[in-house]
CSV table of C-alpha atoms and ligand atoms in Angstrom, one decimal:
chain,number,residue,atom,x,y,z
A,703,MET,CA,7.8,-21.9,1.9
A,704,LEU,CA,11.2,-21.1,3.4
A,705,GLY,CA,12.7,-17.8,2.3
A,706,PRO,CA,14.5,-14.8,3.8
A,707,CYS,CA,11.4,-13.8,5.8
A,708,SER,CA,11.3,-17.2,7.6
A,709,LEU,CA,14.2,-15.8,9.7
A,710,CYS,CA,12.3,-12.8,10.9
A,711,SER,CA,9.2,-12.0,13.1
A,712,ALA,CA,7.4,-10.1,10.4
A,713,GLU,CA,9.0,-6.8,11.5
A,714,CYS,CA,7.9,-4.9,8.5
A,715,CYS,CA,4.3,-6.0,8.9
A,716,ARG,CA,4.3,-4.8,12.5
A,717,ASN,CA,6.2,-1.5,12.1
A,718,HIS,CA,5.4,0.1,8.8
A,719,TYR,CA,2.4,1.9,7.5
A,720,ILE,CA,1.4,-0.4,4.7
A,721,SER,CA,0.7,1.9,1.8
A,722,VAL,CA,-1.4,0.4,-1.0
A,723,THR,CA,-2.8,1.3,-4.4
A,724,VAL,CA,-6.5,1.1,-5.1
A,725,PHE,CA,-5.8,-1.9,-7.3
A,726,ASP,CA,-4.5,-3.8,-4.2
A,727,VAL,CA,-7.7,-2.8,-2.4
A,728,LEU,CA,-9.9,-4.1,-5.1
A,729,ARG,CA,-8.1,-7.5,-5.2
A,730,ILE,CA,-8.2,-7.9,-1.4
A,731,SER,CA,-11.8,-6.9,-1.3
A,732,GLU,CA,-12.7,-9.4,-4.0
A,733,LYS,CA,-10.8,-12.3,-2.5
A,734,THR,CA,-11.7,-11.7,1.2
A,735,LYS,CA,-15.3,-10.5,0.5
A,736,LYS,CA,-14.5,-7.6,2.9
A,737,LYS,CA,-15.6,-4.1,2.2
A,738,PRO,CA,-12.6,-1.7,1.7
A,739,GLU,CA,-13.5,0.3,4.8
A,740,GLU,CA,-13.0,-2.8,6.9
A,741,PHE,CA,-9.3,-3.0,6.1
A,742,VAL,CA,-8.1,0.3,4.6
A,743,ILE,CA,-7.5,3.7,6.2
A,744,LEU,CA,-6.3,7.1,5.1
A,745,TYR,CA,-3.4,8.0,7.3
A,746,PRO,CA,-2.2,11.6,7.6
A,747,LEU,CA,1.0,12.2,5.7
A,748,ARG,CA,2.8,13.8,8.6
A,749,LEU,CA,3.0,10.2,10.1
A,750,ILE,CA,4.6,8.8,6.9
A,751,ASN,CA,7.5,9.6,4.7
A,752,PHE,CA,6.3,8.7,1.2
A,753,ASP,CA,6.1,9.1,-2.6
A,754,ASN,CA,4.6,12.5,-3.3
A,755,ASP,CA,2.6,11.3,-6.3
A,756,THR,CA,0.5,9.0,-4.1
A,757,VAL,CA,-0.5,11.8,-1.7
A,758,LEU,CA,-4.2,12.4,-1.6
A,759,GLU,CA,-5.5,15.9,-0.7
A,760,PHE,CA,-8.7,16.7,1.2
A,761,HIS,CA,-10.3,20.0,1.5
A,762,ASP,CA,-12.7,19.5,4.4
A,763,ASN,CA,-11.4,22.5,6.2
A,764,GLY,CA,-10.7,24.9,3.3
A,765,PHE,CA,-7.0,24.0,3.0
A,766,PRO,CA,-5.3,20.9,1.7
A,767,GLU,CA,-4.7,18.0,4.1
A,768,GLU,CA,-2.5,15.2,2.9
A,769,HIS,CA,-3.1,11.5,3.5
A,770,ILE,CA,-1.9,8.2,2.1
A,771,LEU,CA,-4.1,5.1,1.4
A,772,CYS,CA,-2.9,2.3,3.6
A,773,LEU,CA,-4.0,-1.0,5.2
A,774,LYS,CA,-4.9,-0.6,8.8
A,775,SER,CA,-1.4,-0.9,10.3
A,776,HIS,CA,0.7,-1.3,13.5
A,777,PRO,CA,0.4,-4.3,13.2
A,778,CYS,CA,-1.1,-4.9,9.8
A,779,ILE,CA,-4.7,-6.0,10.0
A,780,PHE,CA,-3.8,-9.1,8.1
A,781,LEU,CA,-1.0,-10.3,10.3
A,782,GLU,CA,-1.6,-13.3,12.4
A,783,GLY,CA,1.3,-14.3,14.6
A,784,LYS,CA,4.2,-14.2,12.1
A,785,LYS,CA,2.0,-15.1,9.1
A,786,CYS,CA,0.2,-13.0,6.5
A,787,ARG,CA,-3.4,-14.1,6.2
A,788,ILE,CA,-3.6,-12.9,2.6
A,789,HIS,CA,-0.2,-14.1,1.4
A,790,GLU,CA,-1.4,-15.2,-2.1
A,791,PHE,CA,-2.9,-11.8,-2.9
A,792,ALA,CA,-1.0,-9.5,-0.5
A,793,PRO,CA,-0.5,-5.9,-1.8
A,794,SER,CA,2.3,-5.4,-4.4
A,795,VAL,CA,4.3,-3.3,-1.9
A,796,CYS,CA,4.4,-6.3,0.5
A,797,ARG,CA,5.4,-8.8,-2.3
A,798,THR,CA,8.1,-6.5,-3.4
A,799,TYR,CA,9.4,-5.4,0.0
A,800,PRO,CA,12.2,-4.7,0.9
A,801,GLU,CA,13.0,-3.8,-2.7
A,802,LYS,CA,11.6,-0.4,-3.8
A,803,THR,CA,10.3,0.3,-7.3
A,804,ASP,CA,13.5,2.1,-8.2
A,805,GLY,CA,15.5,-1.1,-7.5
A,806,LYS,CA,17.0,0.1,-4.2
A,807,PHE,CA,16.5,-1.9,-1.0
A,808,ASN,CA,15.2,-0.8,2.4
A,809,LEU,CA,16.7,-3.3,4.7
A,810,GLU,CA,16.5,-1.3,8.0
A,811,LEU,CA,14.0,-3.7,9.6
A,812,CYS,CA,15.3,-7.0,8.2
A,813,PRO,CA,17.6,-9.0,10.5
A,814,PHE,CA,21.1,-9.6,9.1
A,815,PRO,CA,20.7,-13.0,7.5
A,816,SER,CA,17.5,-12.0,5.8
A,817,ALA,CA,18.9,-8.8,4.5
A,818,PHE,CA,21.9,-10.7,3.1
A,819,LEU,CA,19.7,-13.2,1.3
A,820,PHE,CA,17.6,-10.4,-0.2
A,821,ARG,CA,20.7,-8.8,-1.5
A,822,VAL,CA,21.8,-12.1,-3.1
A,823,LEU,CA,18.4,-13.4,-4.3
A,824,GLY,CA,16.4,-10.2,-4.9
A,825,THR,CA,12.6,-10.1,-4.5
A,826,ASN,CA,9.7,-11.2,-6.7
A,827,MET,CA,8.2,-7.8,-7.7
A,828,PRO,CA,4.8,-8.5,-9.3
A,829,SER,CA,5.1,-7.9,-13.1
A,830,ASN,CA,2.1,-5.5,-13.1
A,831,TYR,CA,3.2,-3.4,-10.0
A,832,LYS,CA,4.9,-0.6,-11.8
A,833,LYS,CA,2.0,-0.3,-14.3
A,834,GLU,CA,-0.6,-0.3,-11.5
A,835,LEU,CA,1.4,2.3,-9.6
A,836,ARG,CA,1.5,4.6,-12.6
A,837,ARG,CA,-2.2,4.2,-13.1
A,838,TYR,CA,-2.9,4.8,-9.4
A,839,LYS,CA,-0.8,8.0,-9.6
A,840,THR,CA,-2.9,9.3,-12.5
A,841,ILE,CA,-6.1,8.6,-10.5
A,842,VAL,CA,-4.6,10.4,-7.4
A,843,LYS,CA,-3.8,13.4,-9.6
A,844,GLU,CA,-7.4,13.4,-10.9
A,845,TRP,CA,-8.7,13.3,-7.3
A,846,ASN,CA,-6.5,16.1,-6.1
A,847,LYS,CA,-7.8,18.4,-8.9
A,848,LYS,CA,-11.3,17.9,-7.6
A,849,LYS,CA,-10.4,19.3,-4.2
A,850,GLY,CA,-12.8,16.8,-2.6
A,851,LYS,CA,-13.7,15.8,0.9
A,852,LYS,CA,-12.2,12.9,2.7
A,853,ARG,CA,-15.4,10.9,3.0
A,854,ASP,CA,-15.7,10.7,-0.8
A,855,CYS,CA,-12.1,9.8,-1.6
A,856,ILE,CA,-12.1,6.0,-1.4
A,857,ASP,CA,-15.3,5.6,-3.4
A,858,PHE,CA,-13.8,7.9,-6.1
A,859,LEU,CA,-10.6,5.9,-6.3
A,860,ILE,CA,-12.5,2.7,-6.6
A,861,SER,CA,-14.8,3.9,-9.3
A,862,ARG,CA,-11.9,5.2,-11.4
A,863,ALA,CA,-10.0,2.0,-10.9
A,864,ARG,CA,-13.0,0.0,-12.1
A,865,ASP,CA,-13.3,2.2,-15.2
A,866,PRO,CA,-11.4,0.4,-18.0
A,867,ILE,CA,-10.7,3.6,-19.9
A,868,ALA,CA,-9.6,5.6,-16.8
B,1663,SF4,S1,-0.7,-7.7,4.0
B,1663,SF4,FE1,0.5,-9.5,4.7
B,1663,SF4,S2,2.6,-9.1,4.0
B,1663,SF4,FE2,1.5,-7.2,3.8
B,1663,SF4,S3,1.9,-6.1,5.8
B,1663,SF4,FE3,0.0,-7.2,6.0
B,1663,SF4,S4,0.6,-9.2,6.9
B,1663,SF4,FE4,2.4,-8.3,6.1
B,1664,SF4,S1,11.0,-8.2,4.5
B,1664,SF4,FE1,12.5,-8.1,6.1
B,1664,SF4,S2,11.5,-7.2,7.9
B,1664,SF4,FE2,9.9,-7.9,6.5
B,1664,SF4,S3,9.4,-10.0,7.2
B,1664,SF4,FE3,11.0,-10.2,5.6
B,1664,SF4,S4,12.9,-10.2,6.7
B,1664,SF4,FE4,11.4,-9.4,8.1
């Protein structure tokens, strides 16, 4: 379908760290039948400028090391040419980009005509994105209290996301 991104070479998919919530990971895993470790990675925070409430801490070396849950990026593992291979169930951050959850736009990478169209037309932020993000932040907080090790983190996030009363 034609839209603002038709005028671009998927610059955001090539150049950003694609930060996700554990709910995105579960959806993608279910639809693609891939295990999370095949497409997600924990990137060190020093590489990324991001929302503090989604920062995961590990205590492998006795002091906190900070990471962010992301798709394997640069380019995104799901990018094929200019196309997203998981378009129908892409992470909420992708479906919302370049709009941020606070309603502001990050148009740095968008070519001029696309940026203009986004300003005029807006984006299609998934209706459950803010709710999932809030819940993910609660799970992140819970993990950080545990002072756990990196190898246990993704399993913990997934088990909490699958727990309906978490
Ligand atoms: S999941 Fe799709 S839309 Fe999101 S960064 Fe990857 S290729 Fe781009
Ligand atoms: S959001 Fe902007 S940078 Fe990303 S593909 Fe669309 S036009 Fe390009």
